[in-house]
mmCIF file of C-alpha atoms and ligand atoms in Angstrom:
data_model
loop_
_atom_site.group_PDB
_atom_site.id
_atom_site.type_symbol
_atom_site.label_atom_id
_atom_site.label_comp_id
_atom_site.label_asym_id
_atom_site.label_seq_id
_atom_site.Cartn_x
_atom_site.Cartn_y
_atom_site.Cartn_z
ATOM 1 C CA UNK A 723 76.970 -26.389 -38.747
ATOM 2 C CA UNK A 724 75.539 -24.326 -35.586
ATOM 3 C CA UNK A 725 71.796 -23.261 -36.290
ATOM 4 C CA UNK A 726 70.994 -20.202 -34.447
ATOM 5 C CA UNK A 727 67.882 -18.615 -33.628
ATOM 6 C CA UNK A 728 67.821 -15.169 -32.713
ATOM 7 C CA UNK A 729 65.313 -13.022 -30.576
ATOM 8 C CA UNK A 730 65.327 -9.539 -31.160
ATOM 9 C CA UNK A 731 66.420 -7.788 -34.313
ATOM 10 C CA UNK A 732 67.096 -4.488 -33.737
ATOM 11 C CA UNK A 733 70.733 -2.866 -34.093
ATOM 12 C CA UNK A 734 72.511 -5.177 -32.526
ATOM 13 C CA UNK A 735 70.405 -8.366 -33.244
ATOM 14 C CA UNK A 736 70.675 -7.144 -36.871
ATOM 15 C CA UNK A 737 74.529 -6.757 -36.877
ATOM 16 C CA UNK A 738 75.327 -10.235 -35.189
ATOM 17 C CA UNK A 739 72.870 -11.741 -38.246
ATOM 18 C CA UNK A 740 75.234 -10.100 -40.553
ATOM 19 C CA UNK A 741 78.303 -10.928 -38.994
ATOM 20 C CA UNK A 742 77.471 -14.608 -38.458
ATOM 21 C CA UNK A 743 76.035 -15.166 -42.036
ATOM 22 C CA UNK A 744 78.760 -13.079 -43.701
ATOM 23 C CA UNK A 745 81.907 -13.646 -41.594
ATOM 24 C CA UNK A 746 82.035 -16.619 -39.296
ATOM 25 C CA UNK A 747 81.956 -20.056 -40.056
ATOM 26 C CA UNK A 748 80.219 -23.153 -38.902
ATOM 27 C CA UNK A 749 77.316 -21.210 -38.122
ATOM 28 C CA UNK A 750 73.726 -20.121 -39.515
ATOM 29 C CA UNK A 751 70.705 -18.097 -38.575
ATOM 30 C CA UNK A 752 67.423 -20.513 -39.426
ATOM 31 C CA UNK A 753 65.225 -18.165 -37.195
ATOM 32 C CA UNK A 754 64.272 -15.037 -35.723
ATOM 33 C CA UNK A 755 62.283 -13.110 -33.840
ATOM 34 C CA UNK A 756 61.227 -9.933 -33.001
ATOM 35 C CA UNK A 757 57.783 -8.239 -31.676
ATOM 36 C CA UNK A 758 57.914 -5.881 -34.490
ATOM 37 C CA UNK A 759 56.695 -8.589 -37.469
ATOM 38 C CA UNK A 760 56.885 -6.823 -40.373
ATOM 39 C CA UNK A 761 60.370 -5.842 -39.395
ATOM 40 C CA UNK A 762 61.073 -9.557 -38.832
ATOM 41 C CA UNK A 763 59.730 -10.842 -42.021
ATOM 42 C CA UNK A 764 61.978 -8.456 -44.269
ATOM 43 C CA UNK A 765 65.487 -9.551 -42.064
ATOM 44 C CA UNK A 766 64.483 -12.918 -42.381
ATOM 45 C CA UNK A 767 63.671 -12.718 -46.071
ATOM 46 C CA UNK A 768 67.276 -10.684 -46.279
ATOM 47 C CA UNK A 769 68.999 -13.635 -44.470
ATOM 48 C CA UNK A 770 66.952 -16.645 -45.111
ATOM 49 C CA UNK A 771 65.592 -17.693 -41.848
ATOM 50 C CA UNK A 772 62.244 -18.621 -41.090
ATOM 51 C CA UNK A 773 59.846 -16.015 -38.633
ATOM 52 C CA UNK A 774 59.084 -17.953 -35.382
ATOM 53 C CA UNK A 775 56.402 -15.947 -33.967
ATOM 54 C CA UNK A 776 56.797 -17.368 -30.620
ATOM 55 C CA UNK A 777 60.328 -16.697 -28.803
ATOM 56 C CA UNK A 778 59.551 -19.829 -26.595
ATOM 57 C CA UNK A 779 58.885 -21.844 -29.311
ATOM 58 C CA UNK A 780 62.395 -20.599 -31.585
ATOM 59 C CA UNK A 781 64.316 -21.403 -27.978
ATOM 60 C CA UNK A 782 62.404 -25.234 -28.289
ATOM 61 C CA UNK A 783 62.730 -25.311 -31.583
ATOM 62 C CA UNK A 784 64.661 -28.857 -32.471
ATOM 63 C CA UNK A 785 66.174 -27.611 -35.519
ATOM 64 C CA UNK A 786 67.622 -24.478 -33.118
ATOM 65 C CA UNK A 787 71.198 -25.911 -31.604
ATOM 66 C CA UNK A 788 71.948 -22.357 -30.272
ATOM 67 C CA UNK A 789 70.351 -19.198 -29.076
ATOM 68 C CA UNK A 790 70.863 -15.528 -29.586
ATOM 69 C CA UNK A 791 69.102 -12.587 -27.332
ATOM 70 C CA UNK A 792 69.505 -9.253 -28.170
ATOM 71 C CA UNK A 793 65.808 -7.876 -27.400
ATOM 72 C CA UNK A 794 65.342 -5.386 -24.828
ATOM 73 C CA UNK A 795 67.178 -5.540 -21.327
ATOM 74 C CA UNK A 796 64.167 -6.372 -19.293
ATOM 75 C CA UNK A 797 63.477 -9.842 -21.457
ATOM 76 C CA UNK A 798 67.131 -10.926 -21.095
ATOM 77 C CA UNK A 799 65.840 -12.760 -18.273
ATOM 78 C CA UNK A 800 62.663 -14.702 -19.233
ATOM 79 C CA UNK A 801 64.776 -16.308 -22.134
ATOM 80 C CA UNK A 802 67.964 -16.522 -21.015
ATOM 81 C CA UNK A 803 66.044 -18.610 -18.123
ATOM 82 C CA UNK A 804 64.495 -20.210 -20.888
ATOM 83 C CA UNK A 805 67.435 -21.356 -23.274
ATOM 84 C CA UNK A 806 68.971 -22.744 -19.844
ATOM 85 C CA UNK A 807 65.887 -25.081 -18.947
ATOM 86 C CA UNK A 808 65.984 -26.399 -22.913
ATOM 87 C CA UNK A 809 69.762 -26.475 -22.348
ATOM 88 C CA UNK A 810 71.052 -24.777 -24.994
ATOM 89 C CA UNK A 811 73.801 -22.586 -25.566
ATOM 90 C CA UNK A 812 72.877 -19.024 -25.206
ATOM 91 C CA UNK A 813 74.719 -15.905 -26.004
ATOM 92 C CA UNK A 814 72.965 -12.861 -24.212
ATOM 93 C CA UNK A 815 74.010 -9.265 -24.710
ATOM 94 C CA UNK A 816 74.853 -7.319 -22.144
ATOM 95 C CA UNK A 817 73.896 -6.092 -19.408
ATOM 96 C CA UNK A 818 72.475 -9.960 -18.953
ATOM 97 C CA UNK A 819 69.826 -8.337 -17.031
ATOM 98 C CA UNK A 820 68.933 -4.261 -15.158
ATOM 99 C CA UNK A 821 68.629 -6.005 -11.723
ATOM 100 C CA UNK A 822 71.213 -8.247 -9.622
ATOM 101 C CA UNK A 823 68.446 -10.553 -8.407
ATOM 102 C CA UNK A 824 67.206 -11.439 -12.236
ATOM 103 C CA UNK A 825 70.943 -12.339 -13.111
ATOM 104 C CA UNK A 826 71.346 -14.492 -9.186
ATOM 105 C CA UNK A 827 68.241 -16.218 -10.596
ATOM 106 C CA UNK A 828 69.925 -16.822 -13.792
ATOM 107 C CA UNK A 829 73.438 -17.759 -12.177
ATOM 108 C CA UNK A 830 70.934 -20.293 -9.731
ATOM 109 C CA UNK A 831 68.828 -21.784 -12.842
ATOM 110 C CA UNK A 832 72.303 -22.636 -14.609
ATOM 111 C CA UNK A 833 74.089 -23.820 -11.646
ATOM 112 C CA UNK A 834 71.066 -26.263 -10.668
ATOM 113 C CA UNK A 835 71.152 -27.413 -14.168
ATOM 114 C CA UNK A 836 74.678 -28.768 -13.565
ATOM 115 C CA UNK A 837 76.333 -26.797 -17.211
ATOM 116 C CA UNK A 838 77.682 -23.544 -18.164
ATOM 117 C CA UNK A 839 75.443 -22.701 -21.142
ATOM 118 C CA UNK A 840 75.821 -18.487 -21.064
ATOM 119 C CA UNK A 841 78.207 -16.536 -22.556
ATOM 120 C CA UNK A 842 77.209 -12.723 -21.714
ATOM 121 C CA UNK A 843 77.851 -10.281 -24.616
ATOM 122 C CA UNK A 844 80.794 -7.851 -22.767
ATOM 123 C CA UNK A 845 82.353 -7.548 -26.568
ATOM 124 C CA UNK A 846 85.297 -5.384 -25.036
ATOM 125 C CA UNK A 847 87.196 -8.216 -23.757
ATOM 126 C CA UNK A 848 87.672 -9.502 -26.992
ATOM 127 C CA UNK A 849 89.254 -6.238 -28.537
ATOM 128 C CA UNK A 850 92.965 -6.318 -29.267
ATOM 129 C CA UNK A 851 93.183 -3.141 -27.514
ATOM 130 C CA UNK A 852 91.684 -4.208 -24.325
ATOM 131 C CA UNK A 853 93.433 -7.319 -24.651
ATOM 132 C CA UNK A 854 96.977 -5.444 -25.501
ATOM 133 C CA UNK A 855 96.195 -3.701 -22.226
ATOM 134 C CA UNK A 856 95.704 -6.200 -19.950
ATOM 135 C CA UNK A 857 98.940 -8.164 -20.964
ATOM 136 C CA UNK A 858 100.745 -4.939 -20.476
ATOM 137 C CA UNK A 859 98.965 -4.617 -16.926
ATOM 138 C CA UNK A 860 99.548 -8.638 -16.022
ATOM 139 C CA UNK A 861 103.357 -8.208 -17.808
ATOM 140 C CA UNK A 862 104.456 -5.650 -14.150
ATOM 141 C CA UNK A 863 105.780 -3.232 -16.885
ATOM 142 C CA UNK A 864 103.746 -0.558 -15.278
ATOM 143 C CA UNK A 865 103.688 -1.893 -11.670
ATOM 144 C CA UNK A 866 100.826 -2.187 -9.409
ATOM 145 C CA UNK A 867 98.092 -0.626 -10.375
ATOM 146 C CA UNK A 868 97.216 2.852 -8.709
ATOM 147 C CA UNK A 869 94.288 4.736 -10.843
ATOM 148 C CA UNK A 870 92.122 4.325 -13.703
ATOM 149 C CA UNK A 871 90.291 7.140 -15.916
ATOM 150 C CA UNK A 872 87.991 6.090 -18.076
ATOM 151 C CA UNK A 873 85.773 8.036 -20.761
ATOM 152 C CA UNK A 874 83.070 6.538 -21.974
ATOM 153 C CA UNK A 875 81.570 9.187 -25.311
ATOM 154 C CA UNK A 876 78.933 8.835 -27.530
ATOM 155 C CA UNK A 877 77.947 11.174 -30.567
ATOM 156 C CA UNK A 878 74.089 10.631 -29.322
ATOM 157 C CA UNK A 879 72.363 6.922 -28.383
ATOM 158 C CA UNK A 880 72.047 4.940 -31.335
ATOM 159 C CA UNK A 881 68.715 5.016 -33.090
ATOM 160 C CA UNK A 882 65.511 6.124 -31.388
ATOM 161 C CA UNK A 883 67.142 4.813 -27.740
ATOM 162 C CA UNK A 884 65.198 7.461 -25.442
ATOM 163 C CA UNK A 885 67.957 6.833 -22.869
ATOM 164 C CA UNK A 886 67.142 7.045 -19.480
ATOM 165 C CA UNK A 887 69.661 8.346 -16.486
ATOM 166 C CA UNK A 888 69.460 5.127 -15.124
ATOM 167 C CA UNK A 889 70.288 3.696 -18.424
ATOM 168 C CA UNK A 890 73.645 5.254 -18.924
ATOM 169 C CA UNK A 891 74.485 3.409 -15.886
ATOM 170 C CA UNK A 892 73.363 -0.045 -16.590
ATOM 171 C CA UNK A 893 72.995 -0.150 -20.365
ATOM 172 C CA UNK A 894 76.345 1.959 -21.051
ATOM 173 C CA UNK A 895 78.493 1.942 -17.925
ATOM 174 C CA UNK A 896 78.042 -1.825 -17.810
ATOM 175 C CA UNK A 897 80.913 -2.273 -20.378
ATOM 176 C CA UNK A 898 83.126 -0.162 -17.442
ATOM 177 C CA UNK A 899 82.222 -2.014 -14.784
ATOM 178 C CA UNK A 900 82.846 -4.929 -16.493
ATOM 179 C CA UNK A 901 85.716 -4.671 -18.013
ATOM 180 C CA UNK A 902 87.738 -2.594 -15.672
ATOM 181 C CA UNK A 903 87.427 -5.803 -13.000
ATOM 182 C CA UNK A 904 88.696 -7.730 -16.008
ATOM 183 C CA UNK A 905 91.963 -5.562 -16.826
ATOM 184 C CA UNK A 906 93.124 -5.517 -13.106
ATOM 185 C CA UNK A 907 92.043 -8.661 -11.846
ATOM 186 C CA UNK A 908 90.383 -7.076 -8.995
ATOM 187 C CA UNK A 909 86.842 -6.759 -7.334
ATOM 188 C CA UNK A 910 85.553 -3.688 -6.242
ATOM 189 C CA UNK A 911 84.751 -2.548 -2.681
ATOM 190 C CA UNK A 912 82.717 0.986 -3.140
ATOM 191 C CA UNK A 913 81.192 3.271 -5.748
ATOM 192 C CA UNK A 914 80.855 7.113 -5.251
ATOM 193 C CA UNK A 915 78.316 9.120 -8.273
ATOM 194 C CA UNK A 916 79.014 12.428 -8.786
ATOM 195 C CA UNK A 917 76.297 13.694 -11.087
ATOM 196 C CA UNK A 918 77.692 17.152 -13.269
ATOM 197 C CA UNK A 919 76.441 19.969 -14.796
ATOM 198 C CA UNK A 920 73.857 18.894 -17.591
ATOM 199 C CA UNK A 921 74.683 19.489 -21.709
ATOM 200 C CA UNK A 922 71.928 21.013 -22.877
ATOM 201 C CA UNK A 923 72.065 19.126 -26.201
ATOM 202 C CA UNK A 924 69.686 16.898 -24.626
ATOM 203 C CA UNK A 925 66.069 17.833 -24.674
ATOM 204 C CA UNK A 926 64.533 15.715 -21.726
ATOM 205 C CA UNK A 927 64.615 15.027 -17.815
ATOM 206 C CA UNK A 928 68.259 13.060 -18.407
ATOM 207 C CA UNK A 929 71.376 13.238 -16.572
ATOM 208 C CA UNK A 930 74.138 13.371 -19.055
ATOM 209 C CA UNK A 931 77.371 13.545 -18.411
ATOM 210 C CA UNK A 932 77.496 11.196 -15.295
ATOM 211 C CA UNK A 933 80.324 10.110 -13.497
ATOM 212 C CA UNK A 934 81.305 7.559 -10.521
ATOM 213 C CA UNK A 935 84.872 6.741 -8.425
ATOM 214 C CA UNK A 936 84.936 3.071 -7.723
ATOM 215 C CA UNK A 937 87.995 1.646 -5.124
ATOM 216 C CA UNK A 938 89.133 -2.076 -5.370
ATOM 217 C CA UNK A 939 89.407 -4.202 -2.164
ATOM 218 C CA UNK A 940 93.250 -3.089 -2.481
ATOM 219 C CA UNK A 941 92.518 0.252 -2.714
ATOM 220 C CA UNK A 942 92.733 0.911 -6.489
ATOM 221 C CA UNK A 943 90.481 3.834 -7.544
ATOM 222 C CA UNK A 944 89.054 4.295 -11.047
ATOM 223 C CA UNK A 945 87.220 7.339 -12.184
ATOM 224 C CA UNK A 946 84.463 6.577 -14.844
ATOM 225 C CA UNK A 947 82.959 9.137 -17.408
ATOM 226 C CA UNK A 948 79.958 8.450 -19.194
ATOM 227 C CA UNK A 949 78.789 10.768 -21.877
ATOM 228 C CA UNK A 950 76.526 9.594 -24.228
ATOM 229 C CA UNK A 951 75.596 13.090 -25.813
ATOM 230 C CA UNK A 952 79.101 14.362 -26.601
ATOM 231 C CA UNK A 953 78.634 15.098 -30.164
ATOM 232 C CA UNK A 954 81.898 14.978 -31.532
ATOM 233 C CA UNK A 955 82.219 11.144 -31.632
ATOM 234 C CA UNK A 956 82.622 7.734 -30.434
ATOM 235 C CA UNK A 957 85.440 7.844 -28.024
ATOM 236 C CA UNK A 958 86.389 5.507 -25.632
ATOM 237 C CA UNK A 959 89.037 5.679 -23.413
ATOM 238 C CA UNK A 960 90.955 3.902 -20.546
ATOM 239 C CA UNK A 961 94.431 4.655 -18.663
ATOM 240 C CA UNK A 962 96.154 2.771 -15.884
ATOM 241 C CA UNK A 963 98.464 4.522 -13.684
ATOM 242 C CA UNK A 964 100.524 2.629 -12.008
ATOM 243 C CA UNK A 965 103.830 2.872 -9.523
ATOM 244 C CA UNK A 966 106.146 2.668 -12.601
ATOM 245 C CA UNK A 967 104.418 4.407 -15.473
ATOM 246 C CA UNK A 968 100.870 4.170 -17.373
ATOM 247 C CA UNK A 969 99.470 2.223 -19.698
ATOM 248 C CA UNK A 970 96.349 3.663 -22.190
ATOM 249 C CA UNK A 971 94.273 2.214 -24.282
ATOM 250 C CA UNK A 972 94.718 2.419 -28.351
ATOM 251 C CA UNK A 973 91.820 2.696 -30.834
ATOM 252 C CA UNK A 974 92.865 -0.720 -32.753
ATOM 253 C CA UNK A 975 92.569 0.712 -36.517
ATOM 254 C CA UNK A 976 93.011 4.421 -35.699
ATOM 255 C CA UNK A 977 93.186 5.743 -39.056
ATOM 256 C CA UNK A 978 96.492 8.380 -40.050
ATOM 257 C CA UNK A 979 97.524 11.085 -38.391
ATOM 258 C CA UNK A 980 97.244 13.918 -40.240
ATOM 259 C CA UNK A 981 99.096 16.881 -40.499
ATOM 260 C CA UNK A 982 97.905 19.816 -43.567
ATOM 261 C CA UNK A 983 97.455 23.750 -43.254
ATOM 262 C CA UNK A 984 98.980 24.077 -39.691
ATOM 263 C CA UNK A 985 96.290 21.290 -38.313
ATOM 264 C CA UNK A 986 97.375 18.290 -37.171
ATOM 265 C CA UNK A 987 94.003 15.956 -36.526
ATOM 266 C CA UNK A 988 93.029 12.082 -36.636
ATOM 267 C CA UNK A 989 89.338 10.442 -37.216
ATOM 268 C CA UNK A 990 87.083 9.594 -34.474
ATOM 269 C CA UNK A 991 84.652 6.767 -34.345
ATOM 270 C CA UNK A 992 80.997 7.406 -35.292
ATOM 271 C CA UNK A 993 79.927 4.671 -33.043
ATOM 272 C CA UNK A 994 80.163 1.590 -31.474
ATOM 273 C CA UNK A 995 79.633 -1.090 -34.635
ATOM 274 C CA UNK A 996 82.547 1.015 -36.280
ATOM 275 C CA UNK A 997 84.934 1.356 -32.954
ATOM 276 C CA UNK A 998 84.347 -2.388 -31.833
ATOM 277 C CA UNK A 999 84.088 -3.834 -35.331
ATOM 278 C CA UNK A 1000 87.001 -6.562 -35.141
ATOM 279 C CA UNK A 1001 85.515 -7.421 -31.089
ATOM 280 C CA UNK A 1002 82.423 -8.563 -32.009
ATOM 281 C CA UNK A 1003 83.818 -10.299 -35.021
ATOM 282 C CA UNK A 1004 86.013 -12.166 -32.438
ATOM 283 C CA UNK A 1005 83.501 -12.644 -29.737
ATOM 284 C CA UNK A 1006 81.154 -14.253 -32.428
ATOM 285 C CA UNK A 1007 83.846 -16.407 -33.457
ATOM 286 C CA UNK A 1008 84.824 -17.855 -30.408
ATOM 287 C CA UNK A 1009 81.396 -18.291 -29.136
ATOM 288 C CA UNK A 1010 80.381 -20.386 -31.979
ATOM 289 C CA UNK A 1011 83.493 -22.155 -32.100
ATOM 290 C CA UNK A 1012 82.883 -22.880 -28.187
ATOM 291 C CA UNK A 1013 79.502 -24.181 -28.264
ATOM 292 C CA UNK A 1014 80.824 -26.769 -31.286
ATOM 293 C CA UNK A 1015 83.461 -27.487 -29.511
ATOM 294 C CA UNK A 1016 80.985 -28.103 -26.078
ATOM 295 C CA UNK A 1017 81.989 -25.603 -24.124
ATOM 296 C CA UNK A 1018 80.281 -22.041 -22.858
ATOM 297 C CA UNK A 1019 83.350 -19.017 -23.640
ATOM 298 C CA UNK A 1020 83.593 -15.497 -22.351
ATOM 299 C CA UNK A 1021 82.115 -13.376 -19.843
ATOM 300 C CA UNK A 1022 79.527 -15.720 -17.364
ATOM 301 C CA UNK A 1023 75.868 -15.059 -16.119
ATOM 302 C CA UNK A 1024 77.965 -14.075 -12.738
ATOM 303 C CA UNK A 1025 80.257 -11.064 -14.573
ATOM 304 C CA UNK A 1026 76.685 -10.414 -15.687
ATOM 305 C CA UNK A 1027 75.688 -9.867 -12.394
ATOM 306 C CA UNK A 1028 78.453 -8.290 -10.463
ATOM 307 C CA UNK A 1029 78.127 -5.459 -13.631
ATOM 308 C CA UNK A 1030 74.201 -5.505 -12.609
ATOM 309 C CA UNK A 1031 75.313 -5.410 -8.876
ATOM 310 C CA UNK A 1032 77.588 -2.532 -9.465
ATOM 311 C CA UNK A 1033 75.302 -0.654 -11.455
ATOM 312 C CA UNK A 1034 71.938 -0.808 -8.931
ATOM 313 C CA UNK A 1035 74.694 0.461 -6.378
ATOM 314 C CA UNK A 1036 75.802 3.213 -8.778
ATOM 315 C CA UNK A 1037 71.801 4.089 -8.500
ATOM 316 C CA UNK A 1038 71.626 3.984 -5.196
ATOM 317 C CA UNK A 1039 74.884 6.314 -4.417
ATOM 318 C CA UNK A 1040 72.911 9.246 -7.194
ATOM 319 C CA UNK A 1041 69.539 8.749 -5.253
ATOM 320 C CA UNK A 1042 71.105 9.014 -1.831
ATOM 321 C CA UNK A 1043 73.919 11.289 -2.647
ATOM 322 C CA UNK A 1044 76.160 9.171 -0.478
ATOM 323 C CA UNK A 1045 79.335 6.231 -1.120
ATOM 324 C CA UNK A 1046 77.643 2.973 -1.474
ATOM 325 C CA UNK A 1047 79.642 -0.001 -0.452
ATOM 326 C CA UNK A 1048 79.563 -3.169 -2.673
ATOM 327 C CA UNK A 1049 77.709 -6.065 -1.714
ATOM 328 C CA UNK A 1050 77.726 -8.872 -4.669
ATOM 329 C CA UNK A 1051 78.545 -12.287 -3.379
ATOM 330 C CA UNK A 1052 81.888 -13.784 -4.496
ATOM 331 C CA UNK A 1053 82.065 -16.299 -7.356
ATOM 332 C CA UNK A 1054 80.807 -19.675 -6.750
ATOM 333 C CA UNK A 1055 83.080 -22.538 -7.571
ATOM 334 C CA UNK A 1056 80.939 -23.215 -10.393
ATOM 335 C CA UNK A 1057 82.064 -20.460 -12.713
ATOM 336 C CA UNK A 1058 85.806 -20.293 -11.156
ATOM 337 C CA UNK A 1059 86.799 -22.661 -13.427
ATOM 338 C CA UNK A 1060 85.076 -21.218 -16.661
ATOM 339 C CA UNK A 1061 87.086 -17.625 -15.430
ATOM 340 C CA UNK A 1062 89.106 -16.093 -18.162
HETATM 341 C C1 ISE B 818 75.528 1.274 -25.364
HETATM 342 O O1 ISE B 818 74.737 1.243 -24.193
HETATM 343 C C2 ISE B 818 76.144 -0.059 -25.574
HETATM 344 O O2 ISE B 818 75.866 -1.029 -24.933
HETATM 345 C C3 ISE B 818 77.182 -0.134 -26.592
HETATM 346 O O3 ISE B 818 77.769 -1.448 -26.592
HETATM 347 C C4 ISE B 818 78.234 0.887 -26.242
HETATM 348 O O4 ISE B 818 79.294 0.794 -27.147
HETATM 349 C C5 ISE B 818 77.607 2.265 -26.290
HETATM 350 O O5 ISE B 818 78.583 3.252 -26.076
HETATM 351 C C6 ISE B 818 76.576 2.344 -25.185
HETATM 352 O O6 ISE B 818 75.958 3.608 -25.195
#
């Protein structure tokens, strides 16, 4: 049995406490954590788990075999760093951290340590569709790769998220960034924003729609959209064009197609617990059954940072209104092996 403590229980933190009590195996939360107490005390009495006050002291904890952070971005860091120096498997969700240099001092803690213990939380790679995709891609059916489009579409942030500009980029876009290099088997080489007209369903300083062209080292160039305001659903979307056809992405459980009173119309996703429902169920699984099994799965603290990398570059190219060429180092031998 894997006892996990968990730091931060907010929509996320909340929804991998259900999924792991209710769904995957081998596994248990015994304790949580979250700034907000009173919120902590009622999902722990809901699940069981004792309060740890402390987030230090739940990642020290001896009865804690494995840890769980999904608290806000900017603390990935401190505990991430944290769960490494107790060495102890640690699942972060992504981004791992909103700067390249906290995830390079992550990446340096973990390599120093001499272990893989991270597995970053970039669910998409563990949804059939994605992973339908990618076997399409690596099967030549389609060719090289020539262009990707990509939509990114929320109703509105989740909860009270004030998102920021910058946010959409590293918070949202990360899952592009991430995996995009993942489907194609590619690094990139420069990213162009282009920042559009404004909705005005938004009622604050905030950029929304934003978009950004990103060319591969051989020349492949994707087109991102990221719209986290569009109102009429959760819709994500991904094409590949390449020299013999395309290849696009399918909603896994896309309900029927209907056809009544000279409409023909299908369901979109509310959001992303509904749209990504079987990925996280899969990513939870295999994490868990990785740690018992000894080894660290997934997505590693340096995906985490090339998607941080990308994303301060993304940044820079809206606050200089200018290409920015790509600078993240390449991956050390240490996580080659662990790729997947
Ligand atoms: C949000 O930033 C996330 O990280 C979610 O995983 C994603 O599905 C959502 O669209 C983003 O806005």
């Amino acid at each position: 049995m894997l006892n996990i403590g968990v730091i931060g229980v907010g929509e996320i933190g909340k929804m991998h406490i259900e999924k792991i009590t209710s769904r995957i195996s081998n596994a248990r939360i015994i304790r949580i954590n979250d700034t907000n107490e009173s919120y902590a005390i009622s999902v722990a009495k809901k699940y069981g788990a004792e309060i740890e006050k402390d987030p230090h002291a739940l990642i020290a904890a001896n009865d804690v075999d494995a840890v769980i952070i999904t608290c806000w971005d900017q603390y990935h860091e401190e505990f991430t760093l944290a769960a490494i120096n107790e060495k102890k498997p640690v699942f972060c969700e992504k981004p791992l951290s909103n700067t390249a240099d906290a995830c390079m001092r992550i990446m340096n803690a973990e390599m120093e340590s001499g272990k893989r213990v991270l597995t970053v939380g970039f669910m998409r790679r563990f949804d059939k569709s994605y992973i339908s995709l990618k076997e399409t891609i690596e099967s030549g059916e389609i060719g090289e790769p020539l262009l990707i489009h990509a939509q990114h579409r929320n109703v509105a942030p989740l909860g009270d998220l004030r998102f920021t500009t910058e946010m959409s980029i590293s918070n949202s876009l990360a899952h592009e960034f991430d995996v995009t290099r993942w489907l194609i088997n590619e690094e990139y080489e420069s990213i162009q924003f282009i920042e559009p007209k404004r909705t005005r369903n938004v009622n604050y300083d905030y950029s929304d729609p934003q978009m950004a062209i990103l060319r591969t080292k051989s020349g492949v160039h994707i087109d991102f959209e990221v719209f986290l305001n569009a109102r009429y659903g959760y819709d994500i979307q991904c094409e590949v064009v390449g020299e013999e056809g395309t290849a696009r992405l399918q909603d896994s459980n896309r309900s029927v197609t209907l056809r009544r009173n000279g409409l023909c119309s299908q369901s979109v996703y509310s959001n992303w617990k509904e749209r990504f429902e079987e990925a996280y169920d899969n990513e939870l699984r295999q994490w868990v059954d990785g740690v018992l099994a000894g080894e660290a799965i997934g997505p590693n603290a340096w995906d985490g940072y090339v998607a941080a990398s990308v994303a301060e570059s993304c940044i820079k190219s809206r606050l200089e209104r200018r290409t920015v060429k790509l600078d993240y180092i390449n991956c050390p031998k240490f996580y080659e092996k662990s790729k997947k």
